[in-house]
Amino acid sequence: MAQERILQKIMTLLSASSTAAMNSSDTRMAGCLLIGIPGLEHLHIWFSVLFCTMYVAALAGNGILICVILSQPSLHEPMYIFLSMLASADVLLSTATMPKTLANFWLGSSHISFDGCLTQMFFIHFLFVADSAVLLAMAFDRYVAICYPLQYATILTNTVIGKIVAATLTRSFIIMFPSIFLLKRLHYCRINIIAHTFCEHMGIAHLSCSDISINVWYGLAAALLSTGLDIILITVSYIHILRAVFHLSSRDARSKALSTCGSHVSVILLFYIPALFSVFAYRFGGRHIPRYVHIILANLYVVIPPMLNPIIYGVRTKPILEGAKQMFSNLIKESN
């Protein structure tokens, strides 16, 4: 039944492609068809329940986290400002993928226009790079707080934070915007069927019958100059942090310093490990790891970190937990 459904969708798009081909030199006018998770079509409904549950939990958790930080003046500090930025980026990243995926699984809405596919691709990669930059900013915040505690307030001023925010958005835009033109320059003479639940750069490029070597090299360079560089800088920051911590004379001071970094380290691992595994598995394990495994991991990756990050910070960070209690207490008093 599922196979017949997919075949029917393909035939529909083939018909649309033929019509577009009469009016255009390529098939971009026909749009793209996201077929979900090939080979597991019979499990789409169960995956949709799982993805929807995690997506709703991510929206609720990050929404509460952002409201707590905004409503509590005691949390208007660099560390929590960066955390609210991370929560916002997480919400937008999961929202860029999940609604279309769920519409596909529930309503069979697998068609997406070519420009719509490019737009989704841009925002997914843009938000991923922004997420990585925010984690770097949070590592820098912990570095200053532990290595230069007396100069913390003078180093991380509101002006500096504003510049970090502007640099984060500008870098993400500069890195990802050229990918749109690199994809638009290609000639698409094949049927635009994407074996995935959402659009991503190389998935679109592989639909072309043109030479995509520039796209491949640009994608690699963009990853190295953004995520790769961020990982290196975060590692260097924590090397300096650990050196400073273990030079503290008081055991309690060391424990407190390590505790303040514990939540951030957990979030870093949660963000980068699945991403690196997915990248290396895709490039070096393509023949041994089924395609549907890559797609499932990609979908879990955009909802699991956003879902767990608020829990990690809510449980491990006392000021946020106290702020949440205070916020809900005030809401209850106002309702009465």
CSV table of C-alpha atoms in Angstrom, one decimal:
chain,number,residue,atom,x,y,z
A,1,MET,CA,0.0,0.0,0.0
A,2,ALA,CA,2.8,2.4,0.9
A,3,GLN,CA,4.7,1.5,-2.2
A,4,GLU,CA,1.6,2.2,-4.4
A,5,ARG,CA,1.3,5.6,-2.7
A,6,ILE,CA,4.9,6.5,-3.4
A,7,LEU,CA,4.6,5.3,-7.0
A,8,GLN,CA,1.5,7.5,-7.4
A,9,LYS,CA,3.3,10.5,-6.1
A,10,ILE,CA,6.2,9.9,-8.5
A,11,MET,CA,3.9,9.6,-11.4
A,12,THR,CA,2.2,12.8,-10.4
A,13,LEU,CA,5.5,14.6,-10.3
A,14,LEU,CA,6.6,13.1,-13.6
A,15,SER,CA,3.5,14.5,-15.2
A,16,ALA,CA,4.2,17.9,-13.7
A,17,SER,CA,7.8,17.7,-14.8
A,18,SER,CA,6.7,17.0,-18.4
A,19,THR,CA,4.4,20.0,-18.4
A,20,ALA,CA,7.2,22.2,-16.9
A,21,ALA,CA,9.7,21.0,-19.4
A,22,MET,CA,7.6,22.3,-22.2
A,23,ASN,CA,7.8,25.8,-20.7
A,24,SER,CA,11.3,25.8,-19.3
A,25,SER,CA,14.7,24.4,-20.1
A,26,ASP,CA,14.9,22.4,-16.8
A,27,THR,CA,12.5,20.7,-14.4
A,28,ARG,CA,12.8,23.2,-11.5
A,29,MET,CA,9.3,24.5,-12.3
A,30,ALA,CA,7.9,21.2,-11.2
A,31,GLY,CA,9.3,21.4,-7.7
A,32,CYS,CA,10.6,18.6,-5.5
A,33,LEU,CA,9.1,15.5,-3.9
A,34,LEU,CA,10.2,14.6,-0.4
A,35,ILE,CA,9.4,10.9,-0.1
A,36,GLY,CA,10.2,10.6,3.6
A,37,ILE,CA,12.1,7.6,4.8
A,38,PRO,CA,12.5,5.1,1.9
A,39,GLY,CA,12.1,1.5,2.9
A,40,LEU,CA,10.2,2.4,6.1
A,41,GLU,CA,7.0,3.9,4.6
A,42,HIS,CA,4.9,1.5,6.6
A,43,LEU,CA,6.4,3.1,9.8
A,44,HIS,CA,5.8,6.7,8.8
A,45,ILE,CA,2.8,7.1,11.2
A,46,TRP,CA,4.8,5.8,14.1
A,47,PHE,CA,7.8,8.0,13.3
A,48,SER,CA,5.4,10.9,13.1
A,49,VAL,CA,4.1,10.3,16.6
A,50,LEU,CA,7.7,10.1,17.9
A,51,PHE,CA,8.8,13.3,16.1
A,52,CYS,CA,5.7,15.2,17.0
A,53,THR,CA,6.0,14.4,20.7
A,54,MET,CA,9.7,15.5,20.8
A,55,TYR,CA,8.9,18.6,18.7
A,56,VAL,CA,6.1,19.7,21.0
A,57,ALA,CA,8.4,19.0,24.0
A,58,ALA,CA,11.1,21.1,22.4
A,59,LEU,CA,8.7,24.0,21.8
A,60,ALA,CA,7.4,23.9,25.3
A,61,GLY,CA,10.8,23.4,27.0
A,62,ASN,CA,12.6,26.2,25.1
A,63,GLY,CA,9.6,28.5,25.3
A,64,ILE,CA,9.5,28.2,29.0
A,65,LEU,CA,13.3,28.6,29.2
A,66,ILE,CA,13.1,31.8,27.1
A,67,CYS,CA,10.2,33.2,29.2
A,68,VAL,CA,12.0,32.5,32.5
A,69,ILE,CA,15.2,34.3,31.3
A,70,LEU,CA,13.3,37.3,30.0
A,71,SER,CA,11.0,37.6,33.0
A,72,GLN,CA,13.7,37.3,35.7
A,73,PRO,CA,16.0,40.3,36.1
A,74,SER,CA,18.5,38.2,38.0
A,75,LEU,CA,19.0,36.1,34.8
A,76,HIS,CA,19.9,39.1,32.6
A,77,GLU,CA,23.5,38.1,32.5
A,78,PRO,CA,25.7,37.1,29.5
A,79,MET,CA,25.5,33.3,30.3
A,80,TYR,CA,21.7,33.3,30.3
A,81,ILE,CA,21.4,35.7,27.3
A,82,PHE,CA,23.5,33.3,25.3
A,83,LEU,CA,21.3,30.4,26.6
A,84,SER,CA,18.2,32.2,25.4
A,85,MET,CA,19.8,32.6,22.0
A,86,LEU,CA,20.5,28.9,21.9
A,87,ALA,CA,16.9,28.1,22.8
A,88,SER,CA,15.6,30.4,20.1
A,89,ALA,CA,17.9,28.9,17.5
A,90,ASP,CA,16.8,25.4,18.6
A,91,VAL,CA,13.1,26.2,18.2
A,92,LEU,CA,13.7,27.7,14.8
A,93,LEU,CA,15.8,24.8,13.6
A,94,SER,CA,13.3,22.2,14.6
A,95,THR,CA,10.5,24.3,13.2
A,96,ALA,CA,12.3,24.5,9.8
A,97,THR,CA,12.0,20.8,9.4
A,98,MET,CA,9.3,19.2,11.6
A,99,PRO,CA,6.1,20.8,10.3
A,100,LYS,CA,6.8,19.7,6.7
A,101,THR,CA,7.9,16.3,7.8
A,102,LEU,CA,4.7,15.8,9.8
A,103,ALA,CA,2.5,17.1,7.0
A,104,ASN,CA,4.2,14.6,4.7
A,105,PHE,CA,3.6,11.7,7.1
A,106,TRP,CA,0.1,12.6,8.0
A,107,LEU,CA,-1.4,14.3,5.0
A,108,GLY,CA,0.8,13.0,2.2
A,109,SER,CA,2.0,16.6,1.5
A,110,SER,CA,5.3,15.6,0.0
A,111,HIS,CA,5.5,18.2,-2.7
A,112,ILE,CA,7.6,21.4,-2.2
A,113,SER,CA,8.4,24.1,-4.7
A,114,PHE,CA,12.0,24.4,-5.8
A,115,ASP,CA,12.3,27.9,-4.3
A,116,GLY,CA,10.6,26.6,-1.1
A,117,CYS,CA,13.2,23.7,-1.0
A,118,LEU,CA,16.0,26.2,-1.3
A,119,THR,CA,14.5,28.4,1.4
A,120,GLN,CA,14.2,25.4,3.8
A,121,MET,CA,17.8,24.3,3.0
A,122,PHE,CA,19.1,27.8,3.7
A,123,PHE,CA,17.4,28.2,7.1
A,124,ILE,CA,18.4,24.7,8.2
A,125,HIS,CA,22.1,25.2,7.5
A,126,PHE,CA,21.9,28.9,8.6
A,127,LEU,CA,20.5,27.9,12.0
A,128,PHE,CA,22.9,25.0,12.4
A,129,VAL,CA,25.9,27.3,11.9
A,130,ALA,CA,24.3,29.9,14.3
A,131,ASP,CA,23.7,27.2,16.9
A,132,SER,CA,27.4,26.3,16.7
A,133,ALA,CA,28.4,29.9,17.0
A,134,VAL,CA,26.2,30.3,20.1
A,135,LEU,CA,27.9,27.3,21.8
A,136,LEU,CA,31.3,29.0,21.0
A,137,ALA,CA,30.0,32.2,22.6
A,138,MET,CA,28.9,30.2,25.7
A,139,ALA,CA,32.4,28.6,25.9
A,140,PHE,CA,34.0,32.0,25.7
A,141,ASP,CA,31.6,33.2,28.5
A,142,ARG,CA,32.7,30.3,30.8
A,143,TYR,CA,36.4,31.0,29.9
A,144,VAL,CA,36.2,34.6,31.0
A,145,ALA,CA,34.1,33.8,34.1
A,146,ILE,CA,36.7,31.2,35.3
A,147,CYS,CA,40.0,32.5,34.0
A,148,TYR,CA,39.3,36.3,34.5
A,149,PRO,CA,36.5,36.5,37.1
A,150,LEU,CA,37.4,40.0,38.3
A,151,GLN,CA,37.3,41.4,34.7
A,152,TYR,CA,34.1,39.4,33.8
A,153,ALA,CA,31.8,42.4,33.9
A,154,THR,CA,34.1,44.7,32.1
A,155,ILE,CA,34.9,42.2,29.3
A,156,LEU,CA,31.4,40.9,28.6
A,157,THR,CA,29.5,44.2,28.5
A,158,ASN,CA,26.2,44.7,26.7
A,159,THR,CA,28.1,46.2,23.7
A,160,VAL,CA,30.3,43.2,23.4
A,161,ILE,CA,27.3,40.8,23.7
A,162,GLY,CA,25.6,42.8,20.9
A,163,LYS,CA,28.6,42.5,18.7
A,164,ILE,CA,28.7,38.7,19.3
A,165,VAL,CA,25.1,38.4,18.4
A,166,ALA,CA,25.6,40.5,15.2
A,167,ALA,CA,28.8,38.5,14.3
A,168,THR,CA,26.9,35.2,14.8
A,169,LEU,CA,24.1,36.2,12.4
A,170,THR,CA,26.4,37.8,9.9
A,171,ARG,CA,28.8,34.8,9.8
A,172,SER,CA,25.9,32.4,9.3
A,173,PHE,CA,24.4,34.4,6.5
A,174,ILE,CA,27.7,35.0,4.7
A,175,ILE,CA,28.6,31.3,4.9
A,176,MET,CA,25.2,29.9,3.7
A,177,PHE,CA,23.9,32.5,1.3
A,178,PRO,CA,26.2,31.6,-1.6
A,179,SER,CA,24.9,28.0,-1.5
A,180,ILE,CA,21.6,29.3,-2.9
A,181,PHE,CA,23.3,30.7,-6.0
A,182,LEU,CA,25.5,27.6,-6.3
A,183,LEU,CA,22.4,25.5,-6.5
A,184,LYS,CA,20.5,27.9,-8.8
A,185,ARG,CA,23.3,27.8,-11.4
A,186,LEU,CA,22.9,24.1,-11.9
A,187,HIS,CA,20.8,22.6,-14.6
A,188,TYR,CA,18.2,20.2,-13.4
A,189,CYS,CA,17.1,17.7,-16.1
A,190,ARG,CA,16.1,14.9,-13.9
A,191,ILE,CA,13.0,14.2,-11.9
A,192,ASN,CA,13.3,16.1,-8.6
A,193,ILE,CA,12.7,13.3,-6.1
A,194,ILE,CA,14.6,13.7,-2.8
A,195,ALA,CA,14.9,10.6,-0.6
A,196,HIS,CA,14.6,12.6,2.6
A,197,THR,CA,12.1,14.3,4.8
A,198,PHE,CA,13.6,17.8,4.3
A,199,CYS,CA,15.8,19.6,1.8
A,200,GLU,CA,19.6,19.9,2.4
A,201,HIS,CA,22.4,21.2,0.2
A,202,MET,CA,23.9,18.1,-1.2
A,203,GLY,CA,20.5,16.4,-1.5
A,204,ILE,CA,19.4,19.1,-3.9
A,205,ALA,CA,22.7,19.2,-5.7
A,206,HIS,CA,22.6,15.5,-6.5
A,207,LEU,CA,19.4,16.1,-8.5
A,208,SER,CA,21.4,18.0,-11.1
A,209,CYS,CA,22.9,16.6,-14.2
A,210,SER,CA,25.6,19.3,-14.0
A,211,ASP,CA,29.0,19.1,-12.5
A,212,ILE,CA,28.5,19.6,-8.7
A,213,SER,CA,32.2,19.5,-7.7
A,214,ILE,CA,32.1,23.2,-6.7
A,215,ASN,CA,29.1,22.5,-4.4
A,216,VAL,CA,30.9,19.6,-2.8
A,217,TRP,CA,34.0,21.6,-2.1
A,218,TYR,CA,32.1,24.6,-1.0
A,219,GLY,CA,30.0,22.5,1.4
A,220,LEU,CA,33.2,21.0,2.9
A,221,ALA,CA,34.9,24.4,3.2
A,222,ALA,CA,31.8,25.9,4.8
A,223,ALA,CA,31.6,23.1,7.4
A,224,LEU,CA,35.3,23.5,8.2
A,225,LEU,CA,35.2,27.3,8.5
A,226,SER,CA,32.2,27.2,10.7
A,227,THR,CA,31.5,24.1,12.7
A,228,GLY,CA,35.1,22.8,12.5
A,229,LEU,CA,36.6,26.0,13.6
A,230,ASP,CA,34.1,26.4,16.4
A,231,ILE,CA,34.9,22.9,17.7
A,232,ILE,CA,38.6,23.8,17.7
A,233,LEU,CA,38.0,27.1,19.6
A,234,ILE,CA,35.7,25.5,22.1
A,235,THR,CA,38.3,22.8,22.8
A,236,VAL,CA,41.0,25.4,23.3
A,237,SER,CA,38.7,27.4,25.6
A,238,TYR,CA,38.1,24.3,27.8
A,239,ILE,CA,41.7,23.4,27.9
A,240,HIS,CA,42.4,26.8,29.4
A,241,ILE,CA,39.4,26.4,31.7
A,242,LEU,CA,40.5,23.1,33.0
A,243,ARG,CA,44.0,24.4,33.6
A,244,ALA,CA,42.6,27.3,35.6
A,245,VAL,CA,40.2,25.1,37.6
A,246,PHE,CA,42.9,22.6,38.7
A,247,HIS,CA,45.2,25.5,39.8
A,248,LEU,CA,42.5,26.6,42.3
A,249,SER,CA,43.6,25.9,45.8
A,250,SER,CA,40.1,25.2,47.2
A,251,ARG,CA,38.4,21.9,46.5
A,252,ASP,CA,35.0,23.5,46.8
A,253,ALA,CA,36.0,26.2,44.4
A,254,ARG,CA,37.1,23.6,41.9
A,255,SER,CA,33.8,21.7,42.3
A,256,LYS,CA,31.8,24.8,41.8
A,257,ALA,CA,33.7,25.9,38.7
A,258,LEU,CA,33.3,22.4,37.1
A,259,SER,CA,29.7,22.4,38.0
A,260,THR,CA,29.0,25.7,36.2
A,261,CYS,CA,30.6,24.2,33.0
A,262,GLY,CA,28.9,20.8,33.3
A,263,SER,CA,25.6,21.9,31.7
A,264,HIS,CA,27.4,23.6,28.8
A,265,VAL,CA,29.7,20.6,28.2
A,266,SER,CA,26.6,18.3,28.1
A,267,VAL,CA,24.9,20.5,25.6
A,268,ILE,CA,28.1,20.7,23.4
A,269,LEU,CA,28.3,16.9,23.3
A,270,LEU,CA,24.6,16.6,22.6
A,271,PHE,CA,25.0,19.0,19.7
A,272,TYR,CA,28.3,17.9,18.1
A,273,ILE,CA,28.5,14.1,18.6
A,274,PRO,CA,25.3,13.2,16.6
A,275,ALA,CA,26.3,15.8,13.9
A,276,LEU,CA,29.8,14.4,13.5
A,277,PHE,CA,28.5,10.8,13.5
A,278,SER,CA,26.0,11.7,10.8
A,279,VAL,CA,28.6,13.4,8.7
A,280,PHE,CA,31.2,10.6,9.0
A,281,ALA,CA,28.7,7.9,8.6
A,282,TYR,CA,27.3,9.6,5.4
A,283,ARG,CA,30.7,10.1,3.9
A,284,PHE,CA,32.5,6.9,4.9
A,285,GLY,CA,29.8,4.4,5.8
A,286,GLY,CA,27.4,5.0,3.0
A,287,ARG,CA,27.8,1.4,1.6
A,288,HIS,CA,27.4,-0.2,5.0
A,289,ILE,CA,24.8,1.9,6.7
A,290,PRO,CA,21.3,2.0,5.1
A,291,ARG,CA,20.0,5.3,3.8
A,292,TYR,CA,17.0,5.2,6.1
A,293,VAL,CA,19.4,5.2,9.1
A,294,HIS,CA,20.9,8.5,7.9
A,295,ILE,CA,17.5,10.0,7.5
A,296,ILE,CA,16.2,8.9,10.9
A,297,LEU,CA,19.4,10.3,12.6
A,298,ALA,CA,19.0,13.6,10.7
A,299,ASN,CA,15.4,14.0,12.0
A,300,LEU,CA,16.3,13.0,15.5
A,301,TYR,CA,19.2,15.4,15.5
A,302,VAL,CA,17.0,18.4,14.9
A,303,VAL,CA,14.6,17.6,17.7
A,304,ILE,CA,16.5,15.7,20.4
A,305,PRO,CA,19.0,18.5,21.3
A,306,PRO,CA,16.3,21.2,21.4
A,307,MET,CA,14.2,18.9,23.5
A,308,LEU,CA,16.9,18.0,26.0
A,309,ASN,CA,18.8,21.3,26.3
A,310,PRO,CA,16.1,23.0,28.5
A,311,ILE,CA,16.0,19.9,30.7
A,312,ILE,CA,19.8,19.8,31.1
A,313,TYR,CA,19.9,23.5,32.1
A,314,GLY,CA,16.7,23.4,34.2
A,315,VAL,CA,18.0,20.5,36.3
A,316,ARG,CA,21.7,21.4,36.5
A,317,THR,CA,21.4,25.2,36.8
A,318,LYS,CA,19.9,26.4,40.1
A,319,PRO,CA,19.2,30.0,39.1
A,320,ILE,CA,17.0,28.8,36.2
A,321,LEU,CA,15.2,26.4,38.3
A,322,GLU,CA,14.5,29.0,40.9
A,323,GLY,CA,13.5,31.5,38.2
A,324,ALA,CA,11.0,29.0,36.8
A,325,LYS,CA,9.5,28.5,40.2
A,326,GLN,CA,9.3,32.3,40.7
A,327,MET,CA,7.7,32.8,37.3
A,328,PHE,CA,5.0,30.2,37.8
A,329,SER,CA,4.4,31.4,41.3
A,330,ASN,CA,3.8,34.9,39.9
A,331,LEU,CA,1.5,33.6,37.2
A,332,ILE,CA,-0.6,31.7,39.8
A,333,LYS,CA,-0.9,34.8,42.0
A,334,GLU,CA,-2.0,36.9,39.1
A,335,SER,CA,-4.6,34.4,38.0
A,336,ASN,CA,-6.0,34.4,41.5
